[in-house]
């Protein structure tokens, strides 16, 4: 069905707040979306998940579209993010990835030694292997009817590499980090393979209809400054440049790009010089400090602690007000400092979204009244 839909004749966009904020343009309220908003905390998602495996949902464009729309139909969010997973890229490279109950992602045959790189489908056809994501994006763009923009995303090379070597989640990433010390050349080889696939993947997402892109460097905090600058940063920078270059070659308009490096406060200066319009911040850094490091021209995204959504509505209002007072309403996209947790009450999500809108509108109107 979605394969027959146009990728050029989309419904006109009615709410472009997040795109304007990403570009540093004026807004009449602060836009907000929530990482992992399409999924596990919503009862309607859990009901759907009880009938299909996680990757069955991801790989079915109609169901992925349906899940993407769930939070949009519930809350006054300013963006949708396509329902997918960063680990579709290792799958495209030929690795088996399972999503196990109470454990999360699992690789039955992780990369153990450099010789295992020979098993990877290094020249995979992204359009063939990940076509279901692009179909889901196109279908969702039409289904949204221009209500809000659609965000596409990918994991960053180091984060994907760490999953592929660890075989799943890890608190220390010690197996993956061991590669950086023991096999630096082969580590760069793997990171280059991943980078090439990520670039093609992101380009195809835009061509399919994605209006913003986010790159998740979820395991940034496991590296020290030296390792990050050597093994993560160069590829993050190559991605932002080559995605734009390839879109221009195809005469497709570039879209704003967001880099989110979890626990990456120690490389904020370097990230601010990596040609992303938006830097996502987790809750471990003060907004004012980030602004001093990065300057006034970049847009920030974040950074409420996901656990704040366990608080009372009154306290949540206070925290939203505090966050907005520290970030200001210019060059800012409200979000959590990481993904939402599975047992969060959806009513608290609604309250946060509504309060960010209400408080930021009042801030802007007050400033405009004072200026006039």
Short mmCIF file of C-alpha atoms in Angstrom, two decimals, residues 140-265:
data_model
loop_
_atom_site.label_atom_id
_atom_site.label_comp_id
_atom_site.label_asym_id
_atom_site.label_seq_id
_atom_site.Cartn_x
_atom_site.Cartn_y
_atom_site.Cartn_z
CA UNK A 140 3.12 7.97 8.25
CA UNK A 141 3.76 11.30 6.52
CA UNK A 142 0.48 10.87 4.64
CA UNK A 143 -1.35 9.59 7.71
CA UNK A 144 -0.20 12.59 9.76
CA UNK A 145 -1.98 14.88 7.28
CA UNK A 146 0.53 17.62 8.13
CA UNK A 147 -0.40 17.71 11.83
CA UNK A 148 3.25 17.68 12.94
CA UNK A 149 6.64 16.92 11.37
CA UNK A 150 8.04 13.39 11.30
CA UNK A 151 11.47 12.60 12.75
CA UNK A 152 13.69 9.86 11.35
CA UNK A 153 16.68 8.50 13.26
CA UNK A 154 19.66 6.20 13.49
CA UNK A 155 22.05 4.98 16.11
CA UNK A 156 25.56 6.40 15.84
CA UNK A 157 28.46 4.13 14.82
CA UNK A 158 30.07 3.68 18.26
CA UNK A 159 26.73 2.87 19.93
CA UNK A 160 25.88 0.30 17.25
CA UNK A 161 29.38 -1.18 17.39
CA UNK A 162 29.09 -1.63 21.15
CA UNK A 163 25.80 -3.54 20.84
CA UNK A 164 27.24 -5.75 18.10
CA UNK A 165 30.23 -6.74 20.25
CA UNK A 166 28.57 -6.85 23.68
CA UNK A 167 25.68 -8.90 22.31
CA UNK A 168 23.13 -6.72 24.09
CA UNK A 169 22.98 -4.12 26.82
CA UNK A 170 25.98 -3.57 29.09
CA UNK A 171 26.78 -1.25 31.98
CA UNK A 172 30.50 -1.12 31.23
CA UNK A 173 30.77 -1.79 27.48
CA UNK A 174 34.03 -3.52 28.45
CA UNK A 175 34.05 -5.99 25.54
CA UNK A 176 33.46 -3.24 22.99
CA UNK A 177 35.97 -0.89 24.62
CA UNK A 178 38.51 -3.70 24.65
CA UNK A 179 38.33 -3.68 20.85
CA UNK A 180 39.25 0.03 20.82
CA UNK A 181 42.41 -0.74 22.81
CA UNK A 182 43.31 -4.16 21.35
CA UNK A 183 42.15 -3.77 17.77
CA UNK A 184 42.11 -0.05 16.91
CA UNK A 185 42.49 -0.54 13.14
CA UNK A 186 39.74 -3.14 12.98
CA UNK A 187 37.56 -0.95 15.19
CA UNK A 188 37.91 1.87 12.67
CA UNK A 189 37.09 -0.59 9.90
CA UNK A 190 33.83 -1.56 11.64
CA UNK A 191 32.98 2.06 12.41
CA UNK A 192 33.50 2.98 8.74
CA UNK A 193 31.23 0.12 7.63
CA UNK A 194 28.53 1.35 10.01
CA UNK A 195 29.00 4.98 9.00
CA UNK A 196 28.48 4.21 5.32
CA UNK A 197 25.27 2.32 6.02
CA UNK A 198 24.00 5.00 8.43
CA UNK A 199 24.56 7.74 5.84
CA UNK A 200 22.59 5.88 3.17
CA UNK A 201 19.92 4.99 5.74
CA UNK A 202 19.41 8.60 6.83
CA UNK A 203 19.40 9.90 3.26
CA UNK A 204 16.71 7.39 2.29
CA UNK A 205 14.66 8.36 5.32
CA UNK A 206 14.60 11.98 4.15
CA UNK A 207 13.77 10.91 0.61
CA UNK A 208 10.90 8.85 2.05
CA UNK A 209 9.53 11.86 3.95
CA UNK A 210 11.42 12.39 7.23
CA UNK A 211 11.51 16.10 8.08
CA UNK A 212 14.17 15.99 10.82
CA UNK A 213 16.86 13.45 11.69
CA UNK A 214 18.24 12.43 15.06
CA UNK A 215 21.47 10.49 15.60
CA UNK A 216 21.60 8.62 18.91
CA UNK A 217 25.04 8.19 20.47
CA UNK A 218 23.48 6.46 23.46
CA UNK A 219 26.73 5.01 24.81
CA UNK A 220 28.84 8.18 24.68
CA UNK A 221 29.29 8.19 28.44
CA UNK A 222 31.17 4.87 28.39
CA UNK A 223 34.10 6.54 26.62
CA UNK A 224 36.62 9.00 27.98
CA UNK A 225 37.40 12.18 26.07
CA UNK A 226 40.34 10.67 24.18
CA UNK A 227 38.41 7.60 23.03
CA UNK A 228 35.36 9.64 22.05
CA UNK A 229 37.39 12.07 19.97
CA UNK A 230 39.25 9.20 18.29
CA UNK A 231 36.50 6.64 17.71
CA UNK A 232 33.12 8.41 17.89
CA UNK A 233 33.41 12.07 16.96
CA UNK A 234 34.98 11.70 13.47
CA UNK A 235 32.12 9.48 12.33
CA UNK A 236 29.45 11.71 13.86
CA UNK A 237 30.92 14.58 11.85
CA UNK A 238 31.22 12.56 8.63
CA UNK A 239 27.55 11.59 8.92
CA UNK A 240 26.32 15.18 9.16
CA UNK A 241 28.42 16.26 6.18
CA UNK A 242 27.82 13.35 3.84
CA UNK A 243 24.08 13.13 4.51
CA UNK A 244 23.77 16.76 3.40
CA UNK A 245 26.08 16.24 0.42
CA UNK A 246 24.13 13.21 -0.79
CA UNK A 247 20.79 14.98 -0.39
CA UNK A 248 22.09 17.90 -2.45
CA UNK A 249 23.33 15.49 -5.13
CA UNK A 250 19.82 14.05 -5.31
CA UNK A 251 18.30 17.56 -5.32
CA UNK A 252 16.44 16.82 -2.10
CA UNK A 253 16.15 19.58 0.49
CA UNK A 254 18.29 19.08 3.58
CA UNK A 255 16.53 18.75 6.94
CA UNK A 256 17.64 19.80 10.43
CA UNK A 257 19.80 17.23 12.18
CA UNK A 258 19.97 16.49 15.92
CA UNK A 259 22.89 14.83 17.68
CA UNK A 260 22.11 13.29 21.06
CA UNK A 261 25.11 11.93 22.96
CA UNK A 262 23.91 10.45 26.24
CA UNK A 263 26.24 11.46 29.12
CA UNK A 264 28.29 13.35 26.55
CA UNK A 265 28.66 16.59 28.48
#
